[in-house]
């Protein structure tokens, strides 16, 4: 099967002392942490679009700079098959249990929807066979309703109902392909579901359109018997100036407003959170507090660049904080750690794809182990518990149980006077985290 990456053998765990760059130093899939193996905790997933379809393009260089051996055939369907085979070879050698795709990543679009769907069927059949042969599973499928020119003014939020219908037809098929491949989730990322100018936009109407699209997806999910989770992936901007799925809090409010709260979970991406002006752990915490954190897209941005750079995650603070939120809610469930990340434009070798994923997997394995130790020792949890202890008795208990009034609280202050002041101990806690890292 070694066709596209003949120079790379199966990536193995060799431990922290290994000097082999093509080996895991921290990700030992079978090692147990808190009763579960690392593989079960982290549920790593490789994305089809950046890893196998990415060309190293950026806003100032839109032609591909990589020369991939699976992308050379002249026939587009041959290229699609080669790419799929390369993907399964890569994922198997890496030892990631999952992958994820957009419909248009795996099969190229044809002139009509009917013809495009036929191509998808052909590729899905091959993907099913390769999944069976290798044991690699589909974490999620999704529909690319943002690249084609027809979606220039949005998909579900397009001012033209004809385009809405096209998006719906495309999503219908992508959901069916996801079901066929036993995908565990289905993702909605609102690529162009936003606006560029309010001068030509009926914002309220567009948001209602979006809710209709999601409602139709819920109905279709039930109609075809798809048991996976529907996930929404927030992003504040890019490609549109303002996207309606801005961040976790915005999406949660949107779902509540439109009666969709119980039907969707959130797939949160690190660099989308930072583009929204949040830390990754902020958005994770917001979703988790609402019981809606379903999966993560693992990557990072660059402090010095303003766009969605989708770099591989290597920052141990970020992976630790992320895993602290995930462990606290008892795991990522049917979701996973999906590397929605791409190698840099200058990283032109296929070996770079391995280095990038190995680094990301090791960074998350370390984050998991560190977060687990922090949780086991209970120091942080203990500190936070103590910080809110005044709400567990006396006037605090009355506040939280709805058994007081402004009048009573006024009497309380008139009688008890100024509150004592307490330090938040931020520096001490930061130092504490460093002792674990
Ligand atoms: C874009 C992005 C997408 C989604 C799936 O920023 O993250 O790749 O993950 O459409
Ligand atoms: Co993403």
Short mmCIF file of C-alpha atoms and ligand atoms in Angstrom, two decimals:
data_model
loop_
_atom_site.label_atom_id
_atom_site.label_comp_id
_atom_site.label_asym_id
_atom_site.label_seq_id
_atom_site.Cartn_x
_atom_site.Cartn_y
_atom_site.Cartn_z
CA UNK A 1 0.00 0.00 0.00
CA UNK A 2 3.08 2.22 0.38
CA UNK A 3 2.62 4.33 -2.73
CA UNK A 4 2.66 7.98 -1.86
CA UNK A 5 4.84 8.13 1.26
CA UNK A 6 7.38 5.33 0.60
CA UNK A 7 10.05 7.06 2.70
CA UNK A 8 7.94 7.09 5.87
CA UNK A 9 7.22 4.01 7.97
CA UNK A 10 4.50 3.72 10.62
CA UNK A 11 5.01 6.46 13.23
CA UNK A 12 5.69 4.89 16.62
CA UNK A 13 5.80 6.09 20.18
CA UNK A 14 9.45 6.19 21.27
CA UNK A 15 9.20 8.27 24.45
CA UNK A 16 10.54 11.70 25.48
CA UNK A 17 14.20 10.73 25.08
CA UNK A 18 13.87 9.78 21.42
CA UNK A 19 15.73 11.99 18.96
CA UNK A 20 13.81 10.59 15.98
CA UNK A 21 11.76 13.46 14.49
CA UNK A 22 9.37 10.93 12.92
CA UNK A 23 8.34 9.41 16.26
CA UNK A 24 5.93 10.37 19.05
CA UNK A 25 7.61 11.54 22.22
CA UNK A 26 4.43 11.91 24.31
CA UNK A 27 1.53 10.43 22.36
CA UNK A 28 1.39 6.79 23.30
CA UNK A 29 -2.07 5.78 22.08
CA UNK A 30 -2.35 2.86 24.48
CA UNK A 31 -1.17 4.67 27.61
CA UNK A 32 -3.92 5.18 30.15
CA UNK A 33 -4.71 8.48 31.82
CA UNK A 34 -7.57 8.47 34.32
CA UNK A 35 -9.04 5.17 33.12
CA UNK A 36 -9.02 5.92 29.37
CA UNK A 37 -6.30 5.49 26.78
CA UNK A 38 -4.80 8.55 25.11
CA UNK A 39 -6.37 7.39 21.86
CA UNK A 40 -9.82 7.36 23.49
CA UNK A 41 -9.32 10.74 25.15
CA UNK A 42 -7.97 12.63 22.16
CA UNK A 43 -9.71 11.03 19.16
CA UNK A 44 -7.31 12.70 16.70
CA UNK A 45 -8.56 13.49 13.24
CA UNK A 46 -6.78 14.54 10.02
CA UNK A 47 -8.52 16.98 7.69
CA UNK A 48 -8.78 16.24 4.00
CA UNK A 49 -8.77 19.83 2.80
CA UNK A 50 -5.53 21.30 4.17
CA UNK A 51 -3.48 18.12 4.41
CA UNK A 52 -4.24 16.56 1.03
CA UNK A 53 -5.79 19.36 -1.03
CA UNK A 54 -3.83 22.31 0.35
CA UNK A 55 -1.49 23.99 -2.10
CA UNK A 56 0.36 26.33 0.28
CA UNK A 57 -1.59 29.31 -1.01
CA UNK A 58 -1.96 32.57 0.91
CA UNK A 59 -3.71 35.88 0.16
CA UNK A 60 -0.76 36.98 -2.01
CA UNK A 61 -0.02 33.69 -3.71
CA UNK A 62 -3.13 31.90 -4.88
CA UNK A 63 -1.54 29.27 -7.14
CA UNK A 64 -0.38 26.05 -5.46
CA UNK A 65 3.29 25.74 -4.56
CA UNK A 66 3.29 22.10 -3.46
CA UNK A 67 3.88 19.29 -5.95
CA UNK A 68 1.97 16.35 -4.48
CA UNK A 69 2.39 12.90 -6.07
CA UNK A 70 -1.34 12.20 -5.63
CA UNK A 71 -2.31 15.35 -7.51
CA UNK A 72 -0.68 14.65 -10.87
CA UNK A 73 -3.21 12.62 -12.91
CA UNK A 74 -4.93 14.58 -15.65
CA UNK A 75 -8.35 13.00 -15.09
CA UNK A 76 -10.02 14.73 -12.10
CA UNK A 77 -11.63 11.53 -10.84
CA UNK A 78 -8.30 9.70 -11.02
CA UNK A 79 -6.82 12.55 -8.99
CA UNK A 80 -9.65 12.23 -6.47
CA UNK A 81 -9.03 8.49 -6.10
CA UNK A 82 -5.26 8.96 -5.80
CA UNK A 83 -5.81 11.64 -3.17
CA UNK A 84 -8.13 9.38 -1.19
CA UNK A 85 -5.61 6.54 -1.28
CA UNK A 86 -2.82 8.90 -0.25
CA UNK A 87 -5.00 10.13 2.64
CA UNK A 88 -5.60 6.65 3.98
CA UNK A 89 -1.93 5.75 3.66
CA UNK A 90 -0.96 8.91 5.54
CA UNK A 91 -3.58 8.56 8.27
CA UNK A 92 -2.74 4.89 8.81
CA UNK A 93 0.99 5.59 9.04
CA UNK A 94 0.33 8.45 11.44
CA UNK A 95 -2.00 6.30 13.54
CA UNK A 96 -4.84 8.82 13.80
CA UNK A 97 -8.18 7.08 14.28
CA UNK A 98 -10.29 9.64 12.38
CA UNK A 99 -10.48 11.95 9.37
CA UNK A 100 -12.84 14.70 8.18
CA UNK A 101 -13.88 16.09 4.80
CA UNK A 102 -15.93 18.61 2.87
CA UNK A 103 -17.94 17.07 0.04
CA UNK A 104 -15.93 19.04 -2.56
CA UNK A 105 -12.57 17.96 -1.10
CA UNK A 106 -13.15 14.30 -1.78
CA UNK A 107 -14.94 14.59 -5.14
CA UNK A 108 -14.58 17.41 -7.66
CA UNK A 109 -17.67 19.31 -8.69
CA UNK A 110 -19.11 18.55 -12.16
CA UNK A 111 -21.38 20.66 -14.38
CA UNK A 112 -24.65 19.60 -12.77
CA UNK A 113 -25.64 18.57 -9.26
CA UNK A 114 -26.74 15.18 -10.59
CA UNK A 115 -23.30 14.55 -12.11
CA UNK A 116 -21.52 15.90 -9.02
CA UNK A 117 -23.52 13.57 -6.80
CA UNK A 118 -22.61 10.62 -9.03
CA UNK A 119 -18.94 11.47 -8.55
CA UNK A 120 -19.48 11.69 -4.81
CA UNK A 121 -21.12 8.25 -4.78
CA UNK A 122 -18.14 6.78 -6.60
CA UNK A 123 -15.65 8.29 -4.14
CA UNK A 124 -17.77 7.48 -1.09
CA UNK A 125 -17.83 3.83 -2.17
CA UNK A 126 -14.03 3.82 -2.33
CA UNK A 127 -13.78 5.68 0.99
CA UNK A 128 -16.04 3.06 2.58
CA UNK A 129 -13.74 0.31 1.34
CA UNK A 130 -10.59 2.11 2.54
CA UNK A 131 -12.19 2.79 5.93
CA UNK A 132 -12.97 -0.91 6.24
CA UNK A 133 -9.47 -1.98 5.16
CA UNK A 134 -7.67 0.42 7.51
CA UNK A 135 -10.05 0.90 10.45
CA UNK A 136 -9.85 4.70 10.01
CA UNK A 137 -13.21 6.30 10.84
CA UNK A 138 -14.99 9.46 9.75
CA UNK A 139 -15.17 12.04 12.56
CA UNK A 140 -17.33 14.35 10.50
CA UNK A 141 -18.43 15.31 7.07
CA UNK A 142 -19.42 18.78 5.95
CA UNK A 143 -20.48 20.62 2.85
CA UNK A 144 -18.41 23.28 1.12
CA UNK A 145 -21.07 25.93 0.51
CA UNK A 146 -18.59 28.78 0.20
CA UNK A 147 -16.00 28.20 -2.58
CA UNK A 148 -18.20 28.03 -5.67
CA UNK A 149 -19.10 31.36 -7.29
CA UNK A 150 -22.81 30.69 -6.74
CA UNK A 151 -22.22 31.18 -3.00
CA UNK A 152 -20.58 34.59 -3.34
CA UNK A 153 -23.43 36.23 -1.37
CA UNK A 154 -23.84 33.35 1.05
CA UNK A 155 -25.50 29.93 1.02
CA UNK A 156 -28.37 29.73 3.51
CA UNK A 157 -28.20 33.50 3.98
CA UNK A 158 -28.13 34.28 0.26
CA UNK A 159 -30.67 36.95 -0.79
CA UNK A 160 -31.70 34.59 -3.63
CA UNK A 161 -33.86 31.61 -2.60
CA UNK A 162 -32.57 29.67 -5.61
CA UNK A 163 -29.11 29.64 -4.01
CA UNK A 164 -30.65 28.65 -0.66
CA UNK A 165 -32.22 25.67 -2.42
CA UNK A 166 -28.87 24.74 -3.99
CA UNK A 167 -27.15 24.82 -0.61
CA UNK A 168 -29.91 22.70 0.89
CA UNK A 169 -29.60 20.14 -1.92
CA UNK A 170 -25.85 20.02 -1.45
CA UNK A 171 -26.07 19.64 2.34
CA UNK A 172 -28.71 16.91 1.96
CA UNK A 173 -26.32 14.84 -0.13
CA UNK A 174 -23.32 15.52 2.14
CA UNK A 175 -25.35 14.39 5.18
CA UNK A 176 -26.31 11.21 3.33
CA UNK A 177 -22.65 10.53 2.42
CA UNK A 178 -21.68 11.11 6.06
CA UNK A 179 -24.31 8.60 7.15
CA UNK A 180 -23.12 6.11 4.52
CA UNK A 181 -19.56 6.38 5.89
CA UNK A 182 -20.78 6.08 9.51
CA UNK A 183 -19.56 9.59 10.32
CA UNK A 184 -19.93 10.39 14.01
CA UNK A 185 -20.82 14.05 13.46
CA UNK A 186 -21.87 16.49 10.77
CA UNK A 187 -20.49 20.06 10.79
CA UNK A 188 -21.91 23.41 9.74
CA UNK A 189 -19.40 26.17 9.28
CA UNK A 190 -21.01 29.29 7.87
CA UNK A 191 -18.31 30.08 5.30
CA UNK A 192 -20.12 33.00 3.70
CA UNK A 193 -23.07 33.19 6.09
CA UNK A 194 -22.55 36.80 7.00
CA UNK A 195 -22.43 40.15 5.28
CA UNK A 196 -19.97 42.40 3.59
CA UNK A 197 -22.08 45.57 3.71
CA UNK A 198 -25.19 46.43 5.71
CA UNK A 199 -26.22 48.77 2.88
CA UNK A 200 -27.45 45.79 0.84
CA UNK A 201 -28.31 43.39 3.68
CA UNK A 202 -31.47 42.53 5.58
CA UNK A 203 -29.69 41.12 8.62
CA UNK A 204 -32.84 39.92 10.41
CA UNK A 205 -34.07 38.13 7.29
CA UNK A 206 -30.71 36.46 6.72
CA UNK A 207 -30.58 35.19 10.30
CA UNK A 208 -34.08 33.76 9.94
CA UNK A 209 -33.02 32.10 6.67
CA UNK A 210 -30.05 30.53 8.47
CA UNK A 211 -32.34 29.18 11.17
CA UNK A 212 -34.60 27.70 8.47
CA UNK A 213 -31.65 25.93 6.85
CA UNK A 214 -30.58 24.45 10.17
CA UNK A 215 -34.16 23.40 10.95
CA UNK A 216 -34.38 21.63 7.58
CA UNK A 217 -31.10 19.86 8.35
CA UNK A 218 -32.50 18.64 11.67
CA UNK A 219 -35.59 17.32 9.87
CA UNK A 220 -33.46 15.57 7.25
CA UNK A 221 -31.20 14.08 9.90
CA UNK A 222 -34.28 12.47 11.46
CA UNK A 223 -35.70 11.41 8.10
CA UNK A 224 -32.55 9.48 7.10
CA UNK A 225 -31.86 8.13 10.60
CA UNK A 226 -28.49 9.84 11.08
CA UNK A 227 -27.57 9.32 14.73
CA UNK A 228 -24.45 11.50 14.76
CA UNK A 229 -24.22 14.95 16.31
CA UNK A 230 -24.88 18.11 14.33
CA UNK A 231 -22.13 20.61 15.12
CA UNK A 232 -21.88 24.33 14.45
CA UNK A 233 -18.41 25.83 14.09
CA UNK A 234 -18.32 29.54 14.97
CA UNK A 235 -16.02 32.03 13.25
CA UNK A 236 -16.29 35.82 13.53
CA UNK A 237 -15.09 36.88 10.09
CA UNK A 238 -13.23 35.68 6.98
CA UNK A 239 -14.33 35.37 4.30
CA UNK A 240 -17.15 37.79 5.19
CA UNK A 241 -16.62 40.94 7.21
CA UNK A 242 -19.08 39.78 9.84
CA UNK A 243 -20.26 36.18 10.19
CA UNK A 244 -23.49 35.34 11.99
CA UNK A 245 -21.86 32.39 13.79
CA UNK A 246 -19.47 34.87 15.43
CA UNK A 247 -18.38 32.94 18.54
CA UNK A 248 -19.65 30.34 21.00
CA UNK A 249 -21.83 32.78 22.95
CA UNK A 250 -23.42 34.20 19.78
CA UNK A 251 -24.20 30.74 18.40
CA UNK A 252 -25.69 29.58 21.71
CA UNK A 253 -27.96 32.64 21.76
CA UNK A 254 -28.93 32.05 18.12
CA UNK A 255 -29.78 28.41 18.79
CA UNK A 256 -31.88 29.36 21.82
CA UNK A 257 -33.71 32.08 19.92
CA UNK A 258 -34.66 29.74 17.10
CA UNK A 259 -35.59 26.66 19.15
CA UNK A 260 -32.54 24.70 17.96
CA UNK A 261 -30.60 24.51 21.22
CA UNK A 262 -31.11 20.78 21.84
CA UNK A 263 -30.27 19.81 18.26
CA UNK A 264 -26.75 21.21 17.92
CA UNK A 265 -23.43 21.07 19.71
CA UNK A 266 -20.44 23.32 19.01
CA UNK A 267 -17.23 22.52 17.18
CA UNK A 268 -14.78 25.14 18.38
CA UNK A 269 -11.62 26.10 16.52
CA UNK A 270 -8.71 27.70 18.35
CA UNK A 271 -7.88 30.37 15.79
CA UNK A 272 -11.54 31.25 15.22
CA UNK A 273 -11.79 32.04 18.93
CA UNK A 274 -8.71 34.26 18.80
CA UNK A 275 -10.00 36.05 15.69
CA UNK A 276 -13.14 36.79 17.74
CA UNK A 277 -10.95 38.41 20.39
CA UNK A 278 -11.14 35.48 22.81
CA UNK A 279 -8.74 32.85 24.05
CA UNK A 280 -9.50 29.30 22.87
CA UNK A 281 -10.21 28.30 26.47
CA UNK A 282 -12.72 31.14 26.79
CA UNK A 283 -14.87 29.82 23.96
CA UNK A 284 -14.46 26.23 25.16
CA UNK A 285 -15.55 27.25 28.64
CA UNK A 286 -18.60 29.16 27.35
CA UNK A 287 -19.75 26.15 25.30
CA UNK A 288 -18.96 23.64 28.01
CA UNK A 289 -20.84 25.65 30.66
CA UNK A 290 -23.92 25.38 28.42
CA UNK A 291 -23.35 21.63 27.96
CA UNK A 292 -22.78 22.20 24.23
CA UNK A 293 -19.06 21.55 23.67
CA UNK A 294 -19.03 18.76 21.09
CA UNK A 295 -15.68 18.77 19.30
CA UNK A 296 -12.62 20.91 18.59
CA UNK A 297 -10.68 22.04 15.53
CA UNK A 298 -7.11 22.15 16.80
CA UNK A 299 -4.80 24.84 15.42
CA UNK A 300 -3.45 28.26 16.30
CA UNK A 301 -3.05 31.70 14.76
CA UNK A 302 -0.06 34.01 14.59
CA UNK A 303 0.17 37.12 16.78
CA UNK A 304 1.75 39.03 13.94
CA UNK A 305 -0.64 38.10 11.14
CA UNK A 306 -4.24 39.21 10.95
CA UNK A 307 -5.75 36.32 9.01
CA UNK A 308 -6.72 32.73 9.72
CA UNK A 309 -3.26 31.16 9.46
CA UNK A 310 -4.41 27.71 10.67
CA UNK A 311 -1.02 26.73 12.08
CA UNK A 312 -0.47 23.43 13.83
CA UNK A 313 -0.89 23.65 17.61
CA UNK A 314 2.40 23.54 19.51
CA UNK A 315 1.70 25.82 22.46
CA UNK A 316 1.54 23.71 25.62
CA UNK A 317 -0.37 26.38 27.55
CA UNK A 318 -3.12 26.36 24.97
CA UNK A 319 -3.36 22.55 24.75
CA UNK A 320 -3.27 22.30 28.56
CA UNK A 321 -6.02 24.88 29.05
CA UNK A 322 -8.12 23.23 26.34
CA UNK A 323 -7.73 19.81 27.90
CA UNK A 324 -8.56 21.22 31.34
CA UNK A 325 -11.98 22.28 30.01
CA UNK A 326 -12.49 18.97 28.20
CA UNK A 327 -11.51 16.84 31.20
CA UNK A 328 -13.74 18.90 33.48
CA UNK A 329 -16.77 18.07 31.35
CA UNK A 330 -15.83 14.38 31.32
CA UNK A 331 -14.31 14.20 27.83
CA UNK A 332 -15.02 15.23 24.26
CA UNK A 333 -17.70 12.56 23.77
CA UNK A 334 -18.34 11.69 20.12
CA UNK A 335 -16.21 14.66 19.00
CA UNK A 336 -12.47 14.72 18.61
CA UNK A 337 -9.32 16.77 18.27
CA UNK A 338 -9.45 17.58 14.57
CA UNK A 339 -6.34 19.17 13.07
CA UNK A 340 -7.88 21.92 10.98
CA UNK A 341 -4.34 23.12 10.35
CA UNK A 342 -1.98 23.48 7.46
CA UNK A 343 1.76 23.40 7.03
CA UNK A 344 3.42 26.69 6.05
CA UNK A 345 3.85 27.72 2.43
CA UNK A 346 7.57 26.98 2.64
CA UNK A 347 7.04 23.48 4.08
CA UNK A 348 6.87 21.87 0.67
CA UNK A 349 7.81 18.25 1.43
CA UNK A 350 5.30 15.53 2.20
CA UNK A 351 7.49 14.75 5.24
CA UNK A 352 6.43 18.14 6.64
CA UNK A 353 2.86 16.85 6.87
CA UNK A 354 4.08 14.13 9.23
CA UNK A 355 6.21 16.50 11.32
CA UNK A 356 3.26 18.85 11.71
CA UNK A 357 0.79 16.21 12.84
CA UNK A 358 3.30 14.49 15.13
CA UNK A 359 3.97 17.83 16.82
CA UNK A 360 0.26 18.58 17.22
CA UNK A 361 -0.49 15.13 18.61
CA UNK A 362 2.42 15.32 21.06
CA UNK A 363 1.37 18.82 22.14
CA UNK A 364 -2.16 17.61 22.90
CA UNK A 365 -0.91 14.43 24.60
CA UNK A 366 1.22 16.59 26.89
CA UNK A 367 -1.65 19.00 27.44
CA UNK A 368 -3.87 16.09 28.42
CA UNK A 369 -1.35 14.64 30.86
CA UNK A 370 -0.63 18.03 32.44
CA UNK A 371 -4.34 18.87 32.70
CA UNK A 372 -5.00 15.47 34.26
CA UNK A 373 -2.35 16.03 36.95
CA UNK A 374 -3.70 19.50 37.70
CA UNK A 375 -7.20 18.04 38.00
CA UNK A 376 -6.00 15.13 40.18
CA UNK A 377 -4.21 17.43 42.59
CA UNK A 378 -7.32 19.58 42.83
CA UNK A 379 -5.40 22.75 43.77
CA UNK A 380 -7.04 24.96 41.16
CA UNK A 381 -10.50 23.51 41.69
CA UNK A 382 -9.98 23.91 45.43
CA UNK A 383 -8.98 27.55 45.00
CA UNK A 384 -12.01 28.33 42.85
CA UNK A 385 -14.36 26.47 45.17
CA UNK A 386 -13.09 28.46 48.13
CA UNK A 387 -13.37 31.73 46.16
CA UNK A 388 -17.13 31.27 45.78
CA UNK A 389 -17.74 29.72 49.20
CA UNK A 390 -19.75 32.71 50.44
CA UNK A 391 -22.58 31.63 48.10
CA UNK A 392 -22.99 28.30 49.88
CA UNK A 393 -24.40 29.65 53.15
CA UNK A 394 -26.01 32.72 54.67
CA UNK A 395 -26.92 35.60 52.37
CA UNK A 396 -25.04 34.08 49.40
CA UNK A 397 -27.14 30.93 49.55
CA UNK A 398 -30.28 33.07 49.65
CA UNK A 399 -29.09 35.00 46.54
CA UNK A 400 -28.44 31.86 44.53
CA UNK A 401 -31.67 30.13 45.51
CA UNK A 402 -33.79 33.17 44.62
CA UNK A 403 -34.88 33.69 48.21
CA UNK A 404 -33.94 37.32 48.72
CA UNK A 405 -34.79 40.80 47.45
CA UNK A 406 -33.07 44.12 46.83
CA UNK A 407 -34.69 45.37 50.05
CA UNK A 408 -33.19 42.54 52.10
CA UNK A 409 -29.79 42.98 50.46
CA UNK A 410 -29.91 46.68 51.31
CA UNK A 411 -30.69 45.82 54.95
CA UNK A 412 -27.80 43.30 54.89
CA UNK A 413 -25.32 45.97 53.82
CA UNK A 414 -26.65 48.59 56.22
CA UNK A 415 -26.08 46.08 59.01
CA UNK A 416 -22.78 44.44 57.85
CA UNK A 417 -21.02 47.32 56.09
CA UNK A 418 -18.08 47.06 53.66
CA UNK A 419 -17.07 43.61 52.34
CA UNK A 420 -13.55 42.39 53.12
CA UNK A 421 -11.24 42.46 50.06
CA UNK A 422 -9.53 39.28 48.80
CA UNK A 423 -6.69 38.77 46.34
CA UNK A 424 -7.43 36.88 43.12
CA UNK A 425 -3.90 35.37 43.33
CA UNK A 426 -3.49 35.38 39.55
CA UNK A 427 0.32 35.36 39.58
CA UNK A 428 0.43 32.59 42.14
CA UNK A 429 -1.88 30.47 40.00
CA UNK A 430 0.13 31.15 36.84
CA UNK A 431 3.24 30.04 38.70
CA UNK A 432 1.40 26.94 39.82
CA UNK A 433 0.51 26.03 36.21
CA UNK A 434 4.19 26.39 35.31
CA UNK A 435 5.16 23.85 37.97
CA UNK A 436 2.98 21.29 36.12
CA UNK A 437 4.14 22.22 32.62
C1 LIG B 1 -12.57 27.53 8.02
C2 LIG B 1 -12.79 26.26 8.73
C3 LIG B 1 -13.46 25.17 7.96
C4 LIG B 1 -14.37 24.32 8.78
C5 LIG B 1 -15.15 23.33 7.97
O1 LIG B 1 -11.93 28.49 8.76
O2 LIG B 1 -12.40 26.10 9.87
O3 LIG B 1 -12.49 24.39 7.36
O4 LIG B 1 -13.68 23.63 9.76
O5 LIG B 1 -15.84 23.91 6.94
CO1 LIG B 2 -12.41 24.48 11.19
#
